[in-house]
Short mmCIF file of C-alpha atoms in Angstrom, two decimals:
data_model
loop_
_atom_site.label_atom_id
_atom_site.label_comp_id
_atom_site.label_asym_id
_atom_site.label_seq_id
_atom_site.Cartn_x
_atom_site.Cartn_y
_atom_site.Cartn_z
CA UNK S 1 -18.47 77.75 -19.18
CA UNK S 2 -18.51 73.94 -19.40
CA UNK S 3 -19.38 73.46 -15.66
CA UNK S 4 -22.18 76.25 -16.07
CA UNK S 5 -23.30 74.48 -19.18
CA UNK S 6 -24.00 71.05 -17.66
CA UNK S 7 -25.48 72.24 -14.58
CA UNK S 8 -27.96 73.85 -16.60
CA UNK S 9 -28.46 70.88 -18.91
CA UNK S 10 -29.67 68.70 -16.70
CA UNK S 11 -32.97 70.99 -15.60
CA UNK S 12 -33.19 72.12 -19.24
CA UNK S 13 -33.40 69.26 -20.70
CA UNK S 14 -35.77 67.49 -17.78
CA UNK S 15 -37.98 70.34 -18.41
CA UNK S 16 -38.07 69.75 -21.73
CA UNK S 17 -38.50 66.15 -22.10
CA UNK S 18 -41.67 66.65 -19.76
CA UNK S 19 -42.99 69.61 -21.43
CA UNK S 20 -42.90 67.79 -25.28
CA UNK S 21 -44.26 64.65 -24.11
CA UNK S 22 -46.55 63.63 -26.88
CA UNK S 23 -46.39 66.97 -28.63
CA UNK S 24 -44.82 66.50 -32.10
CA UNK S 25 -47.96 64.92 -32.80
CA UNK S 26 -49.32 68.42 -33.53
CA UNK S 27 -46.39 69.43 -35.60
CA UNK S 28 -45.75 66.35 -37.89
CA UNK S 29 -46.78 62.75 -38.11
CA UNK S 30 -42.97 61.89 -38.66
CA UNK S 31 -41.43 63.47 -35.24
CA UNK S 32 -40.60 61.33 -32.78
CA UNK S 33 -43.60 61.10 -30.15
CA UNK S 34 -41.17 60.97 -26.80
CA UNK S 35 -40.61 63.80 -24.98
CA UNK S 36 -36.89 62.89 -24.30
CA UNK S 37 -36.48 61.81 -28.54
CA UNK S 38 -37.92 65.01 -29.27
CA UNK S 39 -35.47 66.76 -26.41
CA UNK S 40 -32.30 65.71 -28.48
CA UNK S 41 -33.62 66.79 -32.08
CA UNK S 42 -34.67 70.45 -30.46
CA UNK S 43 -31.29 71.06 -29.12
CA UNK S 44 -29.74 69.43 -32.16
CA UNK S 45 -30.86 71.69 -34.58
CA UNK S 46 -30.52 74.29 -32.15
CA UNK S 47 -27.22 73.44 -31.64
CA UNK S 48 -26.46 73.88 -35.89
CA UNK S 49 -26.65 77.82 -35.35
CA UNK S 50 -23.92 77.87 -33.15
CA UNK S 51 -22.10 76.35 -36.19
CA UNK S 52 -22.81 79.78 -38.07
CA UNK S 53 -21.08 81.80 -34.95
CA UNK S 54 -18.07 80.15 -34.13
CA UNK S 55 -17.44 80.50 -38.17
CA UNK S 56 -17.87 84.35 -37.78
CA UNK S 57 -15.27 84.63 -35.07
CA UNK S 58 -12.06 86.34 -36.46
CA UNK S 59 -8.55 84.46 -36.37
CA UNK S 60 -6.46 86.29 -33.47
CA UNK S 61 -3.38 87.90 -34.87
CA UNK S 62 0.12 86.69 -34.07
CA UNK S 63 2.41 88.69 -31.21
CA UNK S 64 5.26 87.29 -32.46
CA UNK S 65 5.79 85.11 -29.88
CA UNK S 66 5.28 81.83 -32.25
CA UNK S 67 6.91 83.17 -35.07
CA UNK S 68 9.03 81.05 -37.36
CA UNK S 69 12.22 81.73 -35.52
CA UNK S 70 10.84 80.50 -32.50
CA UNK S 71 9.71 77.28 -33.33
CA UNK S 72 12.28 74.90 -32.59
CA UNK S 73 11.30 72.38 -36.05
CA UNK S 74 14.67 71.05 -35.22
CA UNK S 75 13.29 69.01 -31.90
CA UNK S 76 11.83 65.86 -32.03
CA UNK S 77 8.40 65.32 -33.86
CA UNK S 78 5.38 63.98 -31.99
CA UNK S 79 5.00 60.76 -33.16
CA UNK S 80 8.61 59.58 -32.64
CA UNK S 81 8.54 61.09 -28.92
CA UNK S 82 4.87 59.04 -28.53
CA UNK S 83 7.05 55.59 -29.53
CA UNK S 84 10.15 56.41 -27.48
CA UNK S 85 8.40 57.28 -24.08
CA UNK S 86 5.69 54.70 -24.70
CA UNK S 87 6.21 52.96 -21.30
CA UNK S 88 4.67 56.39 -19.78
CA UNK S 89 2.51 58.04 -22.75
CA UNK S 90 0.53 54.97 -23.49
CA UNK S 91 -0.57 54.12 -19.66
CA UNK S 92 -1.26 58.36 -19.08
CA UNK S 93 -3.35 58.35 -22.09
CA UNK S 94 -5.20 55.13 -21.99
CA UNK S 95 -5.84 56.04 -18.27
CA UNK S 96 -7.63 59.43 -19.92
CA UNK S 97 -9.65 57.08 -22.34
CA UNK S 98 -10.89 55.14 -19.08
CA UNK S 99 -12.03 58.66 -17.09
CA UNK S 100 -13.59 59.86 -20.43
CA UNK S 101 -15.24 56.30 -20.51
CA UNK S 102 -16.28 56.73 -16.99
CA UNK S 103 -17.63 60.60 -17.62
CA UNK S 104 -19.72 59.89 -20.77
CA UNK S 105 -21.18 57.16 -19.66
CA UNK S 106 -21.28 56.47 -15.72
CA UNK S 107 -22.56 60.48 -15.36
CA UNK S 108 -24.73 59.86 -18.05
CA UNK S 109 -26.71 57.19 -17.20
CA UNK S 110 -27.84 58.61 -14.11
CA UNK S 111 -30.93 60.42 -15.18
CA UNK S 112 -32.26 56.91 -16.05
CA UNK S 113 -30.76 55.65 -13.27
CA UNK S 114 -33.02 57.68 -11.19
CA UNK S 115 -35.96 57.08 -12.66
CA UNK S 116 -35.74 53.49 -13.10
CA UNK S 117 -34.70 52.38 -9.95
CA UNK S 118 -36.13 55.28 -7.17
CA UNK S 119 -38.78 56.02 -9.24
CA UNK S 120 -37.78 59.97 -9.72
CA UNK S 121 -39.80 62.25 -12.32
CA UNK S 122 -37.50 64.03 -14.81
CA UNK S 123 -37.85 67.32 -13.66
CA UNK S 124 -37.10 66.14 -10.03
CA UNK S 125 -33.86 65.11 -11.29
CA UNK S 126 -33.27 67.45 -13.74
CA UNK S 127 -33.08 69.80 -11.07
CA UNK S 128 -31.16 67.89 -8.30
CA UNK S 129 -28.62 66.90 -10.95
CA UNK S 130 -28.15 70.43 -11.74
CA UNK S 131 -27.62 71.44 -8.24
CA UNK S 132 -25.12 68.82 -7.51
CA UNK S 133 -23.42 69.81 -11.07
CA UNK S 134 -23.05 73.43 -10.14
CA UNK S 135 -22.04 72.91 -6.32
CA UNK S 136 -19.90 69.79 -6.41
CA UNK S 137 -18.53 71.44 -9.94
CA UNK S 138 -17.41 74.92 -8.51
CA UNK S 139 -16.02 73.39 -4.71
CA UNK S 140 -14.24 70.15 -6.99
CA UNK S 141 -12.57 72.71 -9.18
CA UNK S 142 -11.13 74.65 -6.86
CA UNK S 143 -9.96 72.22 -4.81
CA UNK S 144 -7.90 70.24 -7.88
CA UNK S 145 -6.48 73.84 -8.35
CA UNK S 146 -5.78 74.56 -4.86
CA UNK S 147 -4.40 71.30 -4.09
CA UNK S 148 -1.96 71.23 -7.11
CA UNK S 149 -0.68 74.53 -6.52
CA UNK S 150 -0.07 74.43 -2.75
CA UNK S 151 1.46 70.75 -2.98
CA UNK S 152 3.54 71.69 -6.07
CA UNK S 153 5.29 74.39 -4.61
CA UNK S 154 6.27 72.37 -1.53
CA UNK S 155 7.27 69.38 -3.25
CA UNK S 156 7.55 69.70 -6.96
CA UNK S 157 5.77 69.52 -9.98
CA UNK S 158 4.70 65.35 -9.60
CA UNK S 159 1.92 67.27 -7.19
CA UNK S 160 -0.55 67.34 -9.99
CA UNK S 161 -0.20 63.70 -10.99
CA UNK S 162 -0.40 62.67 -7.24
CA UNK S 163 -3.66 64.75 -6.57
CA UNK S 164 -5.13 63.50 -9.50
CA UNK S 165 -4.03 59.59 -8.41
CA UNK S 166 -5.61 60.16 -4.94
CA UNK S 167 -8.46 61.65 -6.29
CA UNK S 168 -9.12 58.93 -8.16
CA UNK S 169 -8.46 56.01 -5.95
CA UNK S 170 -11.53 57.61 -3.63
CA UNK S 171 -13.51 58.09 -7.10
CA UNK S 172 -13.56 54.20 -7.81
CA UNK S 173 -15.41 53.01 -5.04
CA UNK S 174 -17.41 55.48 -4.39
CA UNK S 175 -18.18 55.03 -8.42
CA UNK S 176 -19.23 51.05 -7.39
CA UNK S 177 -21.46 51.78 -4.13
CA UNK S 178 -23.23 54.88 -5.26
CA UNK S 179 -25.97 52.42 -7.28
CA UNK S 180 -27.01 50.22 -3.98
CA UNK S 181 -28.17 53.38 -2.33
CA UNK S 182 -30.94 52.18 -0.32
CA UNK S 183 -32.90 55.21 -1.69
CA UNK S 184 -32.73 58.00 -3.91
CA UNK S 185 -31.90 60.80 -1.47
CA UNK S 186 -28.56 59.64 -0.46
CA UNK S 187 -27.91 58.55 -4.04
CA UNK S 188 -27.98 61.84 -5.23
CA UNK S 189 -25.90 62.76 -2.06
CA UNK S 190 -23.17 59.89 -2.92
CA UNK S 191 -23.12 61.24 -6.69
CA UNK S 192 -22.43 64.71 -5.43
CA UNK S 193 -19.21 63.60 -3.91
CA UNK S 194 -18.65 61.82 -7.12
CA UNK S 195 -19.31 64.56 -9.17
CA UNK S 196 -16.79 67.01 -6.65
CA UNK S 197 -13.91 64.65 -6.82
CA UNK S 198 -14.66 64.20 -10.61
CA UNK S 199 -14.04 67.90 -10.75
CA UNK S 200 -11.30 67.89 -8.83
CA UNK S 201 -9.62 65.57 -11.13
CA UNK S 202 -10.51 67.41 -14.08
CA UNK S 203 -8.46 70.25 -12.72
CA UNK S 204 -5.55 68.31 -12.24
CA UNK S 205 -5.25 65.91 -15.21
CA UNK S 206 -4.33 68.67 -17.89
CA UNK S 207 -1.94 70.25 -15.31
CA UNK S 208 0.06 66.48 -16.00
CA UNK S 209 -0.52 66.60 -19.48
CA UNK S 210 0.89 69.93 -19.88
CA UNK S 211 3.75 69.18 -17.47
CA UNK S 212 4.75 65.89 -18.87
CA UNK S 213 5.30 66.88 -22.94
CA UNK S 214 8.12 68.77 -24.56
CA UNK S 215 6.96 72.97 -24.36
CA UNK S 216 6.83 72.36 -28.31
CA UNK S 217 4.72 69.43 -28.20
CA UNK S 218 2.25 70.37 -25.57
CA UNK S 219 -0.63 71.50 -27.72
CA UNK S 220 -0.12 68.34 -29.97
CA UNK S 221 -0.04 66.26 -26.99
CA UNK S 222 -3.04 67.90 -25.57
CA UNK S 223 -4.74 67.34 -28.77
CA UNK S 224 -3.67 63.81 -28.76
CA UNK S 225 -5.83 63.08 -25.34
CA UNK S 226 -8.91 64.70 -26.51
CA UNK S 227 -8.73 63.14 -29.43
CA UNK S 228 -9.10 59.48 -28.23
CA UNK S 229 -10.67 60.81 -25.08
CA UNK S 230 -13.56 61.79 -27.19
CA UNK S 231 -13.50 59.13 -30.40
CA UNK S 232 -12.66 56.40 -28.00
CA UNK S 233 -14.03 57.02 -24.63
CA UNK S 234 -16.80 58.91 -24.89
CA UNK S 235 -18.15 56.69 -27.98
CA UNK S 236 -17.62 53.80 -25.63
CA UNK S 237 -19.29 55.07 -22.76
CA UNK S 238 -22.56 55.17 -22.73
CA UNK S 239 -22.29 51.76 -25.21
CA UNK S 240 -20.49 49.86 -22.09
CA UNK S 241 -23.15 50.14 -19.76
CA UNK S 242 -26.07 49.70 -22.05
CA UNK S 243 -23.94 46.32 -23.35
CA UNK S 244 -24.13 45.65 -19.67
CA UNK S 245 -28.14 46.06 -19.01
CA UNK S 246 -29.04 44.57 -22.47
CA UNK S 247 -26.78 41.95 -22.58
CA UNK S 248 -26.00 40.59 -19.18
CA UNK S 249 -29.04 41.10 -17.01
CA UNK S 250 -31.60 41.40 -19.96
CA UNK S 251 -33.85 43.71 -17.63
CA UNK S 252 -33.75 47.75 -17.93
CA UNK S 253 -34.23 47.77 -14.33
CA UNK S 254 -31.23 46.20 -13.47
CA UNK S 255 -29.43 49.68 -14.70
CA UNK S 256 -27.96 49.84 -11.16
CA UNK S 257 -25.94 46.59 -11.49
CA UNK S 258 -25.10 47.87 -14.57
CA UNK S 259 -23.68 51.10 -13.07
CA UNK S 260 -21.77 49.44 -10.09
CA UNK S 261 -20.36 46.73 -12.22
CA UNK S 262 -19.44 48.90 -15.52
CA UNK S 263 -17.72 51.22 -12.74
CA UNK S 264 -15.49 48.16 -12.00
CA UNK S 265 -14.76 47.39 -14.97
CA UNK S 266 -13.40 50.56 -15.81
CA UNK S 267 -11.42 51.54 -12.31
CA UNK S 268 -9.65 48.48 -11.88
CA UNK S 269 -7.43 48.55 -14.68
CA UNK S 270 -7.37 52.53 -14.23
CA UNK S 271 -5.68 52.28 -11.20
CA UNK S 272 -3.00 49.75 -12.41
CA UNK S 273 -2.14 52.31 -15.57
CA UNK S 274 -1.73 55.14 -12.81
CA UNK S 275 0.29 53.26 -10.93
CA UNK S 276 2.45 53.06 -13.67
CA UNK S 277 2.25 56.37 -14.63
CA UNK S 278 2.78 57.64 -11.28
CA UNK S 279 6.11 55.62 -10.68
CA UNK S 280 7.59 57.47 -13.93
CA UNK S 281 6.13 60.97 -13.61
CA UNK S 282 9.30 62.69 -12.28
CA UNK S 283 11.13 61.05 -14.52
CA UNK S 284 8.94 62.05 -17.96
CA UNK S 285 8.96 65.59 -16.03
CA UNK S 286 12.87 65.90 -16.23
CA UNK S 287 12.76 64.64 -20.07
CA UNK S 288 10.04 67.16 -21.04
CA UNK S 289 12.07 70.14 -19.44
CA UNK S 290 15.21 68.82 -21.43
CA UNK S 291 12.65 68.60 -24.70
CA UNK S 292 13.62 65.53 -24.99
CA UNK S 293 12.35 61.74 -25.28
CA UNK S 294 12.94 58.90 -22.68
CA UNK S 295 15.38 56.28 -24.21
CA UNK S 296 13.56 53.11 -25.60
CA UNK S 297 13.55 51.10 -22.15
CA UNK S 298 15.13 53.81 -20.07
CA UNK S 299 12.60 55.56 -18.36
CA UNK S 300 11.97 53.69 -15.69
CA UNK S 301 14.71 53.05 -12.70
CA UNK S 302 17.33 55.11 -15.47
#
C-alpha cells in the first residue's frame, strides 16, 4: 500500500502543482498563489477525511491468544531491557534515525533537485519519479525478502542484519555520486538503484528489529523505532539539507552539493553504528530467544 502510495504521489502531486499554478486567485485572495503551496493544502484537507474512516473501523476481537494468562508481566519491562542492552539497542536504533533521516529528506529533495539543477518540468518528474518508485519499489522488496529468507535458512537468523548492512554500504555512495550526474537522464537512472536498494533495506530492517527484542517486547520495541524514526528523523530530514543549501552555499542552486554532502554526513557515522550492531547481532539474538537482557557490559565478546 505504502509503495503503491508513493509511486503515485509523485505524478499526482506534479500534476497538481502544474495544474493550480496561479489558480487560488479565483477562489480566495488569501490562498496561497503557488501551484506546489496550494498542492499541500488540497491534499491536507483531503487528507482530514481519512481521519473520519480510520475512526469508523471496528476494534478486532481477541482469539485468546493474548489473553491475560499469556502475557508473561513477570519478564522484564521495556525500559530496563533498553538500559541493560544499550551497547546494541542504542547503535540499532540511532542507525534507524539516520535511514529515516536519509528517506525524508535525501528522497525528498529530489523533485527540486531535478528541477533546479537539469532543468526538469514537474510533471516530467512527477512521472519518472513514479516509475522508478513503483519498479525499483516492487524488484527492492522482493529482493530484501528473498535475500533474508534464503540466507537465513542457510546460516541463521544474523541473515537479515547482514543483508540489510550490505545493502547499505552500496546505498552510501551511491547516495553521494547520484547529485554530480552529468545530466538528468542518468540521474534518475542512479536514483532508481537508490530507490531499489532503499527497498531492499526496508524489507530487511524490521526482520532485525523483530528478531533482536524479547517475543513480549517486540511490538514495544517496534514502536520504539518508529517513534524516533518519525519525531527525530523524519523532522530532521528535510531541515538537514535545506540547513545545508541556505546556510553553507547560500545559493538554491547549489541543492546538489547539498544532496551529496548531507548524504555524507549521514552514512558515515551510519556505517560505524552498524558495524557495531552487526558485531553483537548473534549475540542480542540468543538473549531475545532466552527473553532476556544482555548483562550491563556483557554483550559483547561474553
Amino acid at each position: 500500500g505504502g509503495l503503491f502510495g508513493i509511486a503515485l504521489a509523485y505524478p499526482i502531486g506534479g500534476a497538481l502543482a502544474k495544474g493550480l499554478e496561479g489558480a487560488a486567485a479565483n477562489v480566495a485572495a488569501w490562498l496561497p498563489s503557488e501551484g506546489w503551496r496550494l498542492t499541500f493544502v488540497l491534499i491536507g484537507v483531503t487528507g482530514l477525511s481519512f481521519v473520519l474512516l480510520v475512526l469508523m473501523l471496528p476494534e478486532p476481537r481477541a482469539d485468546g491468544a493474548f489473553s491475560k494468562a499469556a502475557r508473561p508481566e513477570a519478564q522484564e519491562p521495556l525500559l530496563p531491557y533498553l538500559k541493560r542492552s544499550a551497547s546494541f539497542t542504542v547503535p540499532l536504533l540511532a542507525s534507524l534515525v539516520l535511514l529515516n533521516v536519509y528517506a525524508n529528506g535525501y528522497l525528498m529533495w529530489l523533485t527540486p533537485y531535478f528541477s533546479r539543477t537539469h532543468g526538469w518540468e514537474l510533471p516530467k518528474i512527477g512521472q519518472w519519479l513514479g516509475i522508478s518508485v513503483l519498479v525499483a519499489g516492487i524488484a527492492g522488496s522482493l529482493l530484501g525478502g528473498w535475500l533474508t529468507t534464503t540466507l537465513t535458512r542457510r546460516t541463521g537468523k544474523d541473515a537479515a542484519m547482514r543483508v540489510s548492512g550490505g545493502v547499505l554500504a552500496l546505498l552510501g555512495p551511491l547516495a553521494v555520486l547520484t547529485p554530480m550526474a552529468p545530466n538528468g537522464d542518468i540521474a534518475m537512472l542512479l536514483v532508481a538503484l537508490q530507490l531499489t536498494l532503499a527497498f531492499c533495506g526496508s524489507a530487511t530492517m524490521p526482520t532485525v528489529l523483530v528478531n533482536a527484542s524479547p517475543p513480549h517486547l517486540r511490538a514495544r520495541f517496534f514502536a520504539t523505532n518508529l517513534f524516533l524514526g518519525q519525531l527525530v528523523g523524519a523532522g530532521m530530514g528535510p531541515a538537514l539539507f535545506a540547513a545545508i543549501t541556505d546556510h553553507v552555499f547560500h545559493d538554491q542552486n547549489k541543492l546538489y552539493l547539498s544532496l551529496s554532502i548531507g548524504a555524507a554526513v549521514v552514512f558515515v557515522p551510519l556505517f560505524g553504528l552498524l558495524w557495531k550492531t552487526t558485531g553483537q547481532y548473534q549475540l542480542a539474538l540468543d538473549r531475545a530467544s532466552s527473553g532476556q537482557a544482555p548483562a550491563p557490559g556483557r554483550i559483547q565478546g561474553e
